[in-house]
C-alpha positions as CSV (number, residue, x, y, z in Angstrom):
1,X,97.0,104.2,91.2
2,X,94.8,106.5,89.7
3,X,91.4,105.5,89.0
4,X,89.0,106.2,85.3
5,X,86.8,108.1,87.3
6,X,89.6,110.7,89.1
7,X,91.7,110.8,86.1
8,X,88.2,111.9,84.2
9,X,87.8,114.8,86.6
10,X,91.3,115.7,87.2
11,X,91.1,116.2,83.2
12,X,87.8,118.2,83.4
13,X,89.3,120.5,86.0
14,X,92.2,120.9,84.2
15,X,90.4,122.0,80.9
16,X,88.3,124.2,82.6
17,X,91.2,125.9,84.1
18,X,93.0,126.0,80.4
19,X,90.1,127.7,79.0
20,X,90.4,130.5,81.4
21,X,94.1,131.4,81.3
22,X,96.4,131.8,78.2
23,X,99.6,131.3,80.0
24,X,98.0,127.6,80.5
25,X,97.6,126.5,77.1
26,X,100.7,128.5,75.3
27,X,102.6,130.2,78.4
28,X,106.7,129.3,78.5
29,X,107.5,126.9,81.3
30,X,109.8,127.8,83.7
31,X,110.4,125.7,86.5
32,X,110.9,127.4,90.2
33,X,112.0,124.5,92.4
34,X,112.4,121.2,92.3
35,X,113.4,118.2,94.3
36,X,112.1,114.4,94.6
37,X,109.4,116.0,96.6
38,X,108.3,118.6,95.0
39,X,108.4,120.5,91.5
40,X,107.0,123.7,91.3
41,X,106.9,125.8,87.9
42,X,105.6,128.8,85.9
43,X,104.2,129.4,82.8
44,X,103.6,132.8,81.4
45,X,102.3,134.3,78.2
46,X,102.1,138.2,78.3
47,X,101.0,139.3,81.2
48,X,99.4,135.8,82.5
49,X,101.2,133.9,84.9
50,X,100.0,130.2,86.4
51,X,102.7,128.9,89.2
52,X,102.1,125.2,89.1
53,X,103.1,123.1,91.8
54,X,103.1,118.9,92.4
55,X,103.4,117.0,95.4
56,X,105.3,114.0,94.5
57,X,104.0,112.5,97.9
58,X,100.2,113.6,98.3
59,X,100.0,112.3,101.9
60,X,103.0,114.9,102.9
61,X,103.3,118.5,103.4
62,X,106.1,120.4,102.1
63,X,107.5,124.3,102.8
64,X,108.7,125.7,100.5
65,X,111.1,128.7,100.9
66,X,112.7,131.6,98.6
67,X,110.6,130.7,95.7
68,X,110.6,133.9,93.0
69,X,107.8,134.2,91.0
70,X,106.7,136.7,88.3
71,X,103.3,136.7,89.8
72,X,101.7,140.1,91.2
73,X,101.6,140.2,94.9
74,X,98.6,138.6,96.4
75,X,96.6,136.2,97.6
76,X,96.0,133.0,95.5
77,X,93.6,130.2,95.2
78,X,95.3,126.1,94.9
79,X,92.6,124.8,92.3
80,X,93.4,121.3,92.3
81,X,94.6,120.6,95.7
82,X,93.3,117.2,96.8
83,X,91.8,116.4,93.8
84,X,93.6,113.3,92.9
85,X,92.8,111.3,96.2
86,X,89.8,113.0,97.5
87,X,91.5,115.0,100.3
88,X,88.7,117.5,100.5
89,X,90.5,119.1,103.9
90,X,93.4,120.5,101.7
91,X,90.7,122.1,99.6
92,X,90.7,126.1,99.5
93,X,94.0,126.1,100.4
94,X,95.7,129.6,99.1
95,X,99.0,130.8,98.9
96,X,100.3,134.1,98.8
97,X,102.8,136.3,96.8
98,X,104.8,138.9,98.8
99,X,107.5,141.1,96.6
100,X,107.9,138.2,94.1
101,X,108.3,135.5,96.8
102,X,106.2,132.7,97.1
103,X,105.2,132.2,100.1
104,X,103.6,128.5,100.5
């Protein structure tokens, strides 16, 4: 269960985040994938785009594969990773974008 004190930061982080990116606070969600693993959607107002993604099951890794995404290609930072249960080994994690495929 999640604790005061996590849920407190997850929120923080998660404001912080908002506050930096319109396609956050009033992007159209489209969702990507999704099984009872994992869900992965995108929001996207103009030319923001945020790709979202939840492990249902934080204490397993997942690969995910033909995942199309309006995202440029690049090279992208996972900003919450770990954040819920203190897994600071999955921080700085990235994934990357390659001719609109995710690649996880």
């Amino acid at each position: 269960m999640i604790q005061r004190q996590q849920l407190i930061k997850v929120i923080a982080e998660m404001s912080g985040l908002r506050q930096e990116n319109d396609a956050l606070a009033y992007g159209e969600t489209k969702v990507l994938y999704s099984d009872d693993n994992v869900i992965v959607y995108e929001r996207k107002f103009y030319d923001d785009v945020v790709v979202v993604a939840v492990n249902r099951q934080p204490d397993r890794e997942y690969q995910l594969n033909n995942v199309t995404t309006d995202l440029s290609d690049g090279v992208y930072n996972d900003e919450l990773s770990g954040i819920l249960y203190d897994e600071w080994r999955n921080r700085g994690r990235r994934a990357a974008v390659f001719a609109n495929v995710l690649l996880s």
